[in-house]
mmCIF file of C-alpha atoms in Angstrom:
data_model
loop_
_atom_site.group_PDB
_atom_site.id
_atom_site.type_symbol
_atom_site.label_atom_id
_atom_site.label_comp_id
_atom_site.label_asym_id
_atom_site.label_seq_id
_atom_site.Cartn_x
_atom_site.Cartn_y
_atom_site.Cartn_z
ATOM 1 C CA MET A 27 3.584 -16.882 -11.466
ATOM 2 C CA GLU A 28 5.246 -14.556 -14.138
ATOM 3 C CA ALA A 29 9.044 -14.392 -14.935
ATOM 4 C CA ARG A 30 10.615 -12.116 -12.272
ATOM 5 C CA ILE A 31 14.240 -10.398 -12.368
ATOM 6 C CA GLN A 32 16.441 -8.732 -9.387
ATOM 7 C CA LEU A 33 18.885 -6.226 -8.945
ATOM 8 C CA GLN A 34 21.239 -5.993 -6.057
ATOM 9 C CA SER A 35 19.323 -3.807 -3.530
ATOM 10 C CA ASP A 36 22.879 -1.284 -3.756
ATOM 11 C CA TRP A 37 23.573 -1.044 -7.342
ATOM 12 C CA TYR A 38 22.833 3.075 -7.524
ATOM 13 C CA THR A 39 25.606 3.337 -5.508
ATOM 14 C CA ALA A 40 28.040 -0.103 -7.137
ATOM 15 C CA LEU A 41 27.126 1.236 -10.938
ATOM 16 C CA ARG A 42 28.693 4.861 -9.155
ATOM 17 C CA GLU A 43 32.045 3.709 -9.700
ATOM 18 C CA ASN A 44 34.097 2.709 -12.438
ATOM 19 C CA GLU A 45 34.321 -0.916 -12.450
ATOM 20 C CA GLY A 46 31.480 -1.896 -9.926
ATOM 21 C CA GLU A 47 30.109 -4.126 -10.802
ATOM 22 C CA VAL A 48 26.448 -5.922 -9.331
ATOM 23 C CA TRP A 49 24.886 -8.744 -9.421
ATOM 24 C CA VAL A 50 21.090 -9.522 -11.322
ATOM 25 C CA SER A 51 19.566 -13.236 -11.388
ATOM 26 C CA CYS A 52 15.597 -13.296 -13.150
ATOM 27 C CA LYS A 53 13.241 -16.006 -11.807
ATOM 28 C CA ILE A 54 11.871 -18.055 -14.228
ATOM 29 C CA PRO A 55 8.613 -20.320 -13.597
ATOM 30 C CA GLY A 56 9.620 -24.028 -13.890
ATOM 31 C CA LYS A 57 13.278 -23.343 -14.755
ATOM 32 C CA PRO A 58 16.800 -22.785 -13.249
ATOM 33 C CA THR A 59 16.892 -19.254 -12.036
ATOM 34 C CA VAL A 60 19.473 -17.655 -14.306
ATOM 35 C CA TYR A 61 21.859 -15.327 -13.046
ATOM 36 C CA GLY A 62 24.051 -12.362 -14.038
ATOM 37 C CA SER A 63 26.276 -8.856 -13.528
ATOM 38 C CA LEU A 64 26.304 -5.544 -14.107
ATOM 39 C CA LYS A 65 28.790 -3.343 -14.757
ATOM 40 C CA CYS A 66 30.302 0.056 -14.532
ATOM 41 C CA GLN A 67 32.067 0.739 -17.451
ATOM 42 C CA GLY A 68 32.535 4.576 -16.641
ATOM 43 C CA VAL A 69 30.238 8.009 -15.393
ATOM 44 C CA SER A 70 29.546 10.572 -17.897
ATOM 45 C CA TYR A 71 29.713 14.463 -17.156
ATOM 46 C CA ASP A 72 26.297 14.815 -16.408
ATOM 47 C CA GLY A 73 26.779 11.625 -13.758
ATOM 48 C CA ILE A 74 24.245 8.669 -15.814
ATOM 49 C CA PRO A 75 26.387 5.050 -16.078
ATOM 50 C CA ALA A 76 27.379 3.169 -19.010
ATOM 51 C CA VAL A 77 26.992 0.035 -17.660
ATOM 52 C CA THR A 78 27.148 -3.349 -19.104
ATOM 53 C CA ALA A 79 25.400 -6.754 -19.345
ATOM 54 C CA SER A 80 26.853 -10.444 -18.435
ATOM 55 C CA GLU A 81 25.260 -12.174 -21.629
ATOM 56 C CA GLU A 82 22.016 -13.821 -20.100
ATOM 57 C CA PHE A 83 20.909 -9.556 -19.565
ATOM 58 C CA GLN A 84 20.022 -6.622 -21.723
ATOM 59 C CA VAL A 85 20.496 -2.854 -19.991
ATOM 60 C CA LEU A 86 17.753 -1.225 -22.127
ATOM 61 C CA GLN A 87 18.062 2.586 -20.512
ATOM 62 C CA VAL A 88 19.932 3.882 -17.242
ATOM 63 C CA SER A 89 19.534 7.393 -16.694
ATOM 64 C CA LYS A 90 20.363 8.749 -13.306
ATOM 65 C CA ARG A 91 17.947 7.707 -11.107
ATOM 66 C CA SER A 92 16.807 3.912 -12.852
ATOM 67 C CA ILE A 93 17.772 1.514 -14.754
ATOM 68 C CA HIS A 94 16.215 -0.650 -17.660
ATOM 69 C CA LEU A 95 17.132 -4.305 -17.641
ATOM 70 C CA SER A 96 15.607 -7.254 -19.240
ATOM 71 C CA CYS A 97 15.876 -11.326 -19.256
ATOM 72 C CA PRO A 98 15.414 -12.389 -23.085
ATOM 73 C CA SER A 99 15.021 -16.368 -21.895
ATOM 74 C CA GLY A 100 12.731 -14.944 -19.435
ATOM 75 C CA ARG A 101 10.953 -13.051 -21.711
ATOM 76 C CA THR A 102 10.009 -10.161 -19.202
ATOM 77 C CA SER A 103 11.935 -6.749 -18.602
ATOM 78 C CA SER A 104 11.767 -4.163 -15.724
ATOM 79 C CA LYS A 105 13.020 -0.861 -14.135
ATOM 80 C CA PHE A 106 14.870 -0.179 -11.583
ATOM 81 C CA LEU A 107 14.170 2.992 -9.321
ATOM 82 C CA ILE A 108 15.815 4.546 -6.996
ATOM 83 C CA PRO A 109 14.251 6.924 -4.122
ATOM 84 C CA TYR A 110 13.929 10.223 -4.837
ATOM 85 C CA THR A 111 15.482 11.151 -1.035
ATOM 86 C CA SER A 112 14.734 8.975 2.356
ATOM 87 C CA PHE A 113 13.481 10.632 6.110
ATOM 88 C CA PRO A 114 15.718 8.612 8.410
ATOM 89 C CA LYS A 115 14.767 10.588 11.058
ATOM 90 C CA ILE A 116 10.713 10.434 11.864
ATOM 91 C CA HIS A 117 11.015 7.389 14.521
ATOM 92 C CA ASP A 118 13.554 5.706 16.071
ATOM 93 C CA LYS A 119 12.241 2.235 15.283
ATOM 94 C CA SER A 120 10.322 0.003 11.986
ATOM 95 C CA ILE A 121 7.801 2.288 10.602
ATOM 96 C CA THR A 122 4.148 0.234 10.680
ATOM 97 C CA CYS A 123 2.073 2.880 8.489
ATOM 98 C CA LEU A 124 1.891 6.111 6.724
ATOM 99 C CA ASP A 125 -0.253 8.390 4.900
ATOM 100 C CA ILE A 126 0.188 11.671 2.480
ATOM 101 C CA SER A 127 -2.055 13.757 3.246
ATOM 102 C CA SER A 128 -4.512 15.538 0.030
ATOM 103 C CA GLY A 129 -2.592 18.641 -0.310
ATOM 104 C CA GLY A 130 1.386 16.904 -0.489
ATOM 105 C CA GLY A 131 2.628 18.437 2.206
ATOM 106 C CA LEU A 132 2.015 16.604 5.190
ATOM 107 C CA GLY A 133 2.870 13.166 5.400
ATOM 108 C CA VAL A 134 1.170 10.575 9.034
ATOM 109 C CA SER A 135 3.294 7.988 10.576
ATOM 110 C CA THR A 136 3.498 5.248 13.035
ATOM 111 C CA SER A 137 5.893 2.838 14.430
ATOM 112 C CA THR A 138 7.283 0.101 16.725
ATOM 113 C CA ASP A 139 8.426 2.584 19.101
ATOM 114 C CA GLY A 140 5.273 3.654 20.126
ATOM 115 C CA SER A 141 4.815 6.739 18.054
ATOM 116 C CA MET A 142 2.749 8.727 15.754
ATOM 117 C CA LYS A 143 3.940 11.432 14.216
ATOM 118 C CA ILE A 144 3.134 14.447 11.708
ATOM 119 C CA TRP A 145 5.903 15.672 9.166
ATOM 120 C CA ASN A 146 7.267 17.666 6.960
ATOM 121 C CA CYS A 147 6.755 15.653 3.600
ATOM 122 C CA LYS A 148 9.575 18.073 1.255
ATOM 123 C CA ASN A 149 12.198 17.089 4.253
ATOM 124 C CA GLY A 150 11.409 14.647 6.347
ATOM 125 C CA ASP A 151 10.616 17.086 9.787
ATOM 126 C CA ARG A 152 8.918 16.712 12.664
ATOM 127 C CA ARG A 153 6.004 18.673 13.174
ATOM 128 C CA ARG A 154 4.525 17.138 16.109
ATOM 129 C CA GLU A 155 3.575 13.559 17.756
ATOM 130 C CA LEU A 156 -0.422 12.109 18.610
ATOM 131 C CA THR A 157 0.383 11.152 21.891
ATOM 132 C CA GLY A 158 -3.070 8.691 23.302
ATOM 133 C CA HIS A 159 -2.725 5.675 22.476
ATOM 134 C CA VAL A 160 -1.807 3.037 24.801
ATOM 135 C CA TYR A 161 0.440 0.759 23.504
ATOM 136 C CA ASP A 162 1.216 0.944 19.846
ATOM 137 C CA VAL A 163 -0.642 2.281 16.880
ATOM 138 C CA ASN A 164 -1.410 0.070 14.116
ATOM 139 C CA CYS A 165 -2.635 2.437 11.641
ATOM 140 C CA CYS A 166 -3.502 6.337 10.192
ATOM 141 C CA ARG A 167 -4.719 7.880 7.315
ATOM 142 C CA PHE A 168 -5.492 11.330 6.251
ATOM 143 C CA PHE A 169 -9.226 12.474 5.883
ATOM 144 C CA PRO A 170 -10.127 14.269 2.354
ATOM 145 C CA SER A 171 -9.117 18.059 4.648
ATOM 146 C CA GLY A 172 -5.950 17.015 4.953
ATOM 147 C CA MET A 173 -5.713 18.926 8.470
ATOM 148 C CA VAL A 174 -7.400 15.323 10.342
ATOM 149 C CA VAL A 175 -5.988 11.658 10.406
ATOM 150 C CA LEU A 176 -7.706 8.959 11.945
ATOM 151 C CA SER A 177 -5.384 6.300 13.247
ATOM 152 C CA GLY A 178 -6.471 2.509 15.167
ATOM 153 C CA GLY A 179 -4.662 0.993 18.256
ATOM 154 C CA MET A 180 -3.324 -2.223 19.969
ATOM 155 C CA ASP A 181 -5.968 -0.752 22.769
ATOM 156 C CA ALA A 182 -9.119 -0.954 20.585
ATOM 157 C CA GLN A 183 -9.048 1.988 20.712
ATOM 158 C CA VAL A 184 -9.652 4.289 16.365
ATOM 159 C CA LYS A 185 -9.299 8.248 17.318
ATOM 160 C CA VAL A 186 -9.470 11.168 15.420
ATOM 161 C CA TRP A 187 -6.150 13.823 15.525
ATOM 162 C CA SER A 188 -6.045 17.694 14.739
ATOM 163 C CA CYS A 189 -3.196 18.306 12.688
ATOM 164 C CA GLU A 190 -3.076 21.958 13.696
ATOM 165 C CA ASP A 191 -2.659 21.480 17.463
ATOM 166 C CA GLY A 192 -2.901 17.562 17.647
ATOM 167 C CA THR A 193 -6.029 17.615 20.097
ATOM 168 C CA CYS A 194 -8.203 14.152 20.248
ATOM 169 C CA PRO A 195 -11.729 15.158 20.148
ATOM 170 C CA VAL A 196 -13.624 12.580 19.117
ATOM 171 C CA THR A 197 -12.569 8.474 20.526
ATOM 172 C CA PHE A 198 -14.549 5.931 19.503
ATOM 173 C CA LYS A 199 -14.382 2.681 21.703
ATOM 174 C CA GLY A 200 -16.174 -0.806 21.199
ATOM 175 C CA HIS A 201 -14.267 -2.683 19.732
ATOM 176 C CA ARG A 202 -12.668 -5.608 21.946
ATOM 177 C CA SER A 203 -9.107 -6.113 20.247
ATOM 178 C CA GLY A 204 -6.388 -4.488 18.470
ATOM 179 C CA ILE A 205 -7.896 -2.212 15.567
ATOM 180 C CA LEU A 206 -6.113 -3.303 12.105
ATOM 181 C CA ASP A 207 -7.289 -1.069 9.160
ATOM 182 C CA THR A 208 -9.317 2.471 9.139
ATOM 183 C CA SER A 209 -11.252 4.024 6.090
ATOM 184 C CA VAL A 210 -12.800 6.967 5.303
ATOM 185 C CA VAL A 211 -16.436 7.635 3.803
ATOM 186 C CA ASP A 212 -16.141 9.899 1.345
ATOM 187 C CA ARG A 213 -15.074 13.339 2.986
ATOM 188 C CA GLY A 214 -15.389 12.064 6.295
ATOM 189 C CA ARG A 215 -19.076 12.366 8.215
ATOM 190 C CA ASN A 216 -18.360 8.294 8.979
ATOM 191 C CA VAL A 217 -15.120 6.348 9.084
ATOM 192 C CA VAL A 218 -15.258 2.124 8.959
ATOM 193 C CA SER A 219 -12.953 0.129 11.267
ATOM 194 C CA CYS A 220 -11.358 -3.239 11.599
ATOM 195 C CA SER A 221 -10.098 -5.578 14.303
ATOM 196 C CA ARG A 222 -8.677 -8.574 15.699
ATOM 197 C CA ASP A 223 -12.233 -9.366 17.041
ATOM 198 C CA GLY A 224 -13.719 -10.247 13.415
ATOM 199 C CA THR A 225 -15.802 -6.861 14.110
ATOM 200 C CA ALA A 226 -16.062 -3.922 11.414
ATOM 201 C CA ARG A 227 -17.571 -1.396 12.887
ATOM 202 C CA LEU A 228 -18.993 2.408 11.054
ATOM 203 C CA TRP A 229 -18.940 5.586 12.776
ATOM 204 C CA ASP A 230 -20.271 8.879 12.640
ATOM 205 C CA CYS A 231 -17.772 11.104 13.806
ATOM 206 C CA GLY A 232 -20.111 14.498 14.513
ATOM 207 C CA LYS A 233 -21.831 12.205 17.276
ATOM 208 C CA SER A 234 -18.789 10.141 18.236
ATOM 209 C CA ALA A 235 -20.956 7.520 18.247
ATOM 210 C CA CYS A 236 -21.058 3.687 16.584
ATOM 211 C CA LEU A 237 -23.944 3.520 14.281
ATOM 212 C CA ALA A 238 -23.855 -0.431 13.226
ATOM 213 C CA VAL A 239 -21.998 -3.071 13.444
ATOM 214 C CA VAL A 240 -21.429 -4.191 10.292
ATOM 215 C CA ALA A 241 -19.874 -7.239 9.747
ATOM 216 C CA ASP A 242 -18.814 -9.615 12.389
ATOM 217 C CA CYS A 243 -16.433 -12.825 10.656
ATOM 218 C CA GLY A 244 -15.650 -14.106 13.238
ATOM 219 C CA ALA A 245 -12.162 -14.094 12.761
ATOM 220 C CA PRO A 246 -10.168 -11.371 12.245
ATOM 221 C CA VAL A 247 -10.408 -8.718 9.866
ATOM 222 C CA ASN A 248 -6.940 -7.423 8.880
ATOM 223 C CA GLY A 249 -7.446 -5.076 6.087
ATOM 224 C CA CYS A 250 -10.904 -2.512 4.949
ATOM 225 C CA SER A 251 -11.798 -0.388 2.043
ATOM 226 C CA VAL A 252 -14.677 1.833 0.800
ATOM 227 C CA GLY A 253 -16.127 2.645 -2.246
ATOM 228 C CA THR A 254 -18.123 3.321 -4.758
ATOM 229 C CA ALA A 255 -19.472 0.748 -6.819
ATOM 230 C CA ASP A 256 -20.983 0.414 -10.682
ATOM 231 C CA ASN A 257 -24.256 0.754 -10.449
ATOM 232 C CA SER A 258 -24.590 -2.652 -12.244
ATOM 233 C CA ILE A 259 -23.356 -4.077 -8.336
ATOM 234 C CA ASN A 260 -26.560 -5.132 -6.406
ATOM 235 C CA LEU A 261 -25.662 -3.940 -3.172
ATOM 236 C CA GLY A 262 -29.395 -4.511 -1.285
ATOM 237 C CA THR A 263 -32.021 -2.384 -0.042
ATOM 238 C CA PRO A 264 -30.896 0.152 2.321
ATOM 239 C CA GLN A 265 -32.520 -1.144 6.434
ATOM 240 C CA GLU A 266 -35.720 0.645 7.707
ATOM 241 C CA ASN A 267 -33.397 2.959 10.271
ATOM 242 C CA PRO A 268 -31.642 5.558 10.687
ATOM 243 C CA ILE A 269 -28.028 4.316 9.575
ATOM 244 C CA ALA A 270 -28.743 4.872 5.309
ATOM 245 C CA ARG A 271 -29.519 8.800 5.986
ATOM 246 C CA GLU A 272 -26.326 9.145 8.245
ATOM 247 C CA VAL A 273 -24.216 7.506 5.742
ATOM 248 C CA GLY A 274 -25.601 9.254 2.235
ATOM 249 C CA THR A 275 -27.905 8.347 -0.288
ATOM 250 C CA GLU A 276 -25.530 7.205 -2.147
ATOM 251 C CA ASP A 277 -24.579 3.734 -1.022
ATOM 252 C CA LYS A 278 -21.129 1.903 -0.763
ATOM 253 C CA LEU A 279 -19.558 -1.341 -1.331
ATOM 254 C CA LEU A 280 -17.129 -2.240 1.670
ATOM 255 C CA LEU A 281 -14.320 -4.402 1.095
ATOM 256 C CA LEU A 282 -12.623 -6.768 4.194
ATOM 257 C CA ALA A 283 -9.890 -8.702 3.222
ATOM 258 C CA ARG A 284 -10.079 -11.693 6.170
ATOM 259 C CA GLU A 285 -7.801 -13.793 8.302
ATOM 260 C CA ASP A 286 -9.503 -16.444 6.986
ATOM 261 C CA ARG A 287 -8.800 -16.463 3.466
ATOM 262 C CA LYS A 288 -11.671 -15.108 2.550
ATOM 263 C CA LEU A 289 -11.881 -11.240 0.719
ATOM 264 C CA GLN A 290 -15.897 -9.648 1.696
ATOM 265 C CA GLY A 291 -17.826 -7.268 -0.379
ATOM 266 C CA ILE A 292 -20.594 -5.666 2.031
ATOM 267 C CA GLY A 293 -23.461 -2.666 1.497
ATOM 268 C CA LEU A 294 -22.534 -0.109 4.096
ATOM 269 C CA GLN A 295 -26.312 0.865 4.082
ATOM 270 C CA SER A 296 -27.561 -2.300 3.222
ATOM 271 C CA ARG A 297 -25.378 -4.551 5.311
ATOM 272 C CA THR A 298 -26.228 -6.812 3.048
ATOM 273 C CA PRO A 299 -23.146 -9.486 2.246
ATOM 274 C CA VAL A 300 -22.511 -7.974 -1.651
ATOM 275 C CA PHE A 301 -19.746 -10.868 -2.035
ATOM 276 C CA GLU A 302 -17.630 -13.198 -1.059
ATOM 277 C CA PHE A 303 -14.415 -14.476 -2.994
ATOM 278 C CA HIS A 304 -12.140 -17.466 -1.589
ATOM 279 C CA GLY A 305 -8.272 -17.540 -1.517
ATOM 280 C CA THR A 306 -5.562 -19.519 -0.562
ATOM 281 C CA ASP A 307 -4.033 -18.262 2.448
ATOM 282 C CA ALA A 308 -5.149 -14.833 4.632
ATOM 283 C CA PHE A 309 -5.743 -11.196 2.988
ATOM 284 C CA ASN A 310 -3.639 -8.632 4.196
ATOM 285 C CA CYS A 311 -5.467 -5.856 2.287
ATOM 286 C CA CYS A 312 -7.899 -5.039 -0.263
ATOM 287 C CA THR A 313 -8.115 -1.971 -2.133
ATOM 288 C CA PHE A 314 -10.713 -0.341 -5.462
ATOM 289 C CA LEU A 315 -9.139 -0.188 -9.092
ATOM 290 C CA SER A 316 -11.900 1.495 -10.266
ATOM 291 C CA SER A 317 -16.023 0.983 -9.617
ATOM 292 C CA VAL A 318 -15.720 -2.682 -11.455
ATOM 293 C CA TYR A 319 -12.390 -3.499 -10.157
ATOM 294 C CA ILE A 320 -10.773 -4.181 -7.171
ATOM 295 C CA ALA A 321 -7.789 -6.045 -5.896
ATOM 296 C CA ALA A 322 -6.316 -7.669 -3.163
ATOM 297 C CA GLY A 323 -2.819 -9.005 -1.371
ATOM 298 C CA ALA A 324 -3.131 -12.090 0.553
ATOM 299 C CA GLN A 325 -0.508 -13.737 2.960
ATOM 300 C CA ASP A 326 1.010 -16.050 0.231
ATOM 301 C CA GLY A 327 1.931 -13.761 -1.668
ATOM 302 C CA ASN A 328 -1.006 -13.980 -4.209
ATOM 303 C CA ILE A 329 -2.520 -11.242 -5.666
ATOM 304 C CA TYR A 330 -5.669 -10.810 -7.201
ATOM 305 C CA GLN A 331 -7.278 -8.587 -9.306
ATOM 306 C CA LEU A 332 -11.546 -9.255 -9.693
ATOM 307 C CA ASP A 333 -14.583 -7.839 -11.954
ATOM 308 C CA LEU A 334 -16.905 -7.455 -9.495
ATOM 309 C CA ARG A 335 -19.771 -7.619 -12.616
ATOM 310 C CA CYS A 336 -18.089 -11.565 -12.650
ATOM 311 C CA LEU A 337 -16.793 -13.217 -9.475
ATOM 312 C CA SER A 338 -16.493 -16.648 -10.217
ATOM 313 C CA THR A 339 -13.200 -16.144 -11.772
ATOM 314 C CA PRO A 340 -10.103 -13.433 -11.219
ATOM 315 C CA VAL A 341 -9.566 -11.612 -14.493
ATOM 316 C CA GLN A 342 -5.586 -11.775 -12.730
ATOM 317 C CA ILE A 343 -3.732 -13.338 -9.960
ATOM 318 C CA PHE A 344 -0.541 -11.964 -9.576
ATOM 319 C CA HIS A 345 2.410 -14.246 -7.715
ATOM 320 C CA ARG A 346 5.939 -12.890 -7.738
ATOM 321 C CA SER A 347 7.464 -14.352 -4.467
ATOM 322 C CA GLY A 348 5.784 -16.074 -1.567
ATOM 323 C CA ALA A 349 6.218 -13.565 0.863
ATOM 324 C CA PRO A 350 3.038 -11.517 2.532
ATOM 325 C CA VAL A 351 1.907 -8.585 0.959
ATOM 326 C CA HIS A 352 1.629 -6.142 2.935
ATOM 327 C CA SER A 353 -0.190 -3.080 0.988
ATOM 328 C CA ILE A 354 -1.658 -2.184 -2.283
ATOM 329 C CA ILE A 355 -2.852 1.001 -3.740
ATOM 330 C CA PRO A 356 -4.553 2.174 -6.906
ATOM 331 C CA ILE A 357 -1.737 4.266 -9.280
ATOM 332 C CA ARG A 358 -3.016 5.316 -12.982
ATOM 333 C CA GLU A 359 -4.406 2.331 -14.870
ATOM 334 C CA GLY A 360 -2.765 -0.338 -12.097
ATOM 335 C CA PHE A 361 -1.860 -0.791 -8.499
ATOM 336 C CA ILE A 362 1.403 -0.639 -6.314
ATOM 337 C CA ALA A 363 2.086 -3.361 -3.999
ATOM 338 C CA SER A 364 4.672 -3.717 -1.716
ATOM 339 C CA GLN A 365 5.908 -7.516 0.225
ATOM 340 C CA GLY A 366 7.438 -8.515 3.199
ATOM 341 C CA ASP A 367 10.925 -9.773 0.864
ATOM 342 C CA GLY A 368 11.220 -5.978 0.599
ATOM 343 C CA SER A 369 9.862 -5.534 -2.978
ATOM 344 C CA CYS A 370 7.598 -2.957 -4.337
ATOM 345 C CA PHE A 371 6.627 -2.677 -7.618
ATOM 346 C CA ILE A 372 4.395 -1.128 -9.814
ATOM 347 C CA ILE A 373 1.887 -2.907 -12.820
ATOM 348 C CA GLN A 374 -0.409 -0.172 -15.229
ATOM 349 C CA GLN A 375 -2.411 -1.600 -18.467
ATOM 350 C CA ASP A 376 -0.429 0.699 -20.817
ATOM 351 C CA LEU A 377 3.446 -0.813 -19.134
ATOM 352 C CA ASP A 378 5.114 -3.535 -21.078
ATOM 353 C CA HIS A 379 7.598 -3.791 -18.378
ATOM 354 C CA THR A 380 7.245 -3.561 -13.977
ATOM 355 C CA ILE A 381 8.468 -0.610 -12.610
ATOM 356 C CA GLU A 382 10.092 -1.955 -9.150
ATOM 357 C CA LEU A 383 10.893 0.650 -6.292
ATOM 358 C CA THR A 384 14.405 -0.316 -4.912
ATOM 359 C CA GLY A 385 16.662 0.250 -1.307
ATOM 360 C CA PRO A 386 15.405 -1.629 1.166
ATOM 361 C CA ASP A 387 17.066 -4.611 1.500
ATOM 362 C CA ALA A 388 15.061 -8.165 2.307
ATOM 363 C CA GLU A 389 13.380 -5.503 4.962
ATOM 364 C CA PRO A 390 9.545 -5.738 5.195
ATOM 365 C CA VAL A 391 7.583 -2.215 3.508
ATOM 366 C CA TYR A 392 4.436 -1.869 5.360
ATOM 367 C CA LYS A 393 2.918 0.724 3.443
ATOM 368 C CA VAL A 394 2.374 3.168 -0.034
ATOM 369 C CA ALA A 395 0.903 5.744 0.213
ATOM 370 C CA ALA A 396 1.568 7.946 -3.178
ATOM 371 C CA TRP A 397 0.674 11.758 -3.892
ATOM 372 C CA GLU A 398 0.676 12.897 -8.127
ATOM 373 C CA LYS A 399 4.004 12.313 -9.165
ATOM 374 C CA PHE A 400 5.210 11.003 -5.669
ATOM 375 C CA ILE A 401 5.247 7.707 -3.663
ATOM 376 C CA PHE A 402 6.144 7.166 0.181
ATOM 377 C CA THR A 403 7.454 4.087 1.239
ATOM 378 C CA CYS A 404 7.457 2.596 4.986
ATOM 379 C CA CYS A 405 9.855 0.036 6.495
ATOM 380 C CA ARG A 406 10.964 -1.856 8.853
ATOM 381 C CA ASP A 407 14.448 -0.653 8.496
ATOM 382 C CA GLY A 408 13.249 2.484 9.876
ATOM 383 C CA LEU A 409 12.929 4.740 6.187
ATOM 384 C CA VAL A 410 10.638 6.919 5.074
ATOM 385 C CA ARG A 411 11.156 6.662 0.998
ATOM 386 C CA LYS A 412 9.854 9.283 -1.037
ATOM 387 C CA TYR A 413 10.214 8.188 -4.724
ATOM 388 C CA GLN A 414 9.449 10.886 -8.344
ATOM 389 C CA LEU A 415 7.729 9.095 -10.391
ATOM 390 C CA SER A 416 8.343 11.774 -13.335
ATOM 391 C CA SER A 417 12.067 10.711 -13.201
ATOM 392 C CA LEU A 418 10.957 7.736 -15.274
#
């Protein structure tokens, strides 16, 4: 566990006032937490505050939307970024999932108010509501085309939607319990879903049919991700059945984040187990960082970075707090992760500091999505926040 700097959630507003003051702290493993404060000594004509820190901390840089702090005793530094804008009117209650289209123009999100909506990524204006699931919708994502949405609900159904008219031409039925996550294979001819019933299923969108139960884990499967593994990874021999032809010529690796503390890899064509990694708590989410590196987040706050060529020991374990890791996605040479304590942060190999996406006040951030220089998050407080990385 590395040292972690934390900053008052409304720091941006407070430090825009002369004499405004906020708290800052640094949790150092094995040592007492370091506490301090930041104070505004005035705001320049271009809107940038002059900020001073108490002796335990240093202010490295201040811009209109960010502040870079260091804690010498903790040997760490973090850059805190405020949202570029926020969308408060998409849903009436907590937002549990979101995704952004490949062109960056549309967003889709689900909420505990039972709704799933399409909205404009520039201003948050609602375009369309997708209705048809019974009970809550747990997950949603765009197909690569950006005009079709895949969703999974508590009603154990997986649905395919048209963004143009809101119709649902395809409904997949077969799971015995709620859908927890989905993944699109390549351009979207096939999709994968995972469920509380412990299974992962492969579906054919054109035929509206289940091609296979790819895995039956005996425990809820909380997250899934499909990607292309390096040629050095043995994904097994494709079975002599139509499934290999339906999925395509190139086999894919399916990652499953399981409730029983296991992260599993399965060849999608062969349906052969490739690996099984044991963590310290339930896995909630997983993703490909490259063809050889993967990452997975767990209920106890651990984030595991693994090398598919050598899974005996993690490349690195990140642990910033004991809050559940709800979402993890790749970005540049690293990843973005969100947790149940309201934190959302970026770890990159070429950066000597962490980037913190601020705003939520200890409210869980359930999902993160990225499009070019913009990052979108959804939170229990009902807001979609949009961050602009170029402002760093």
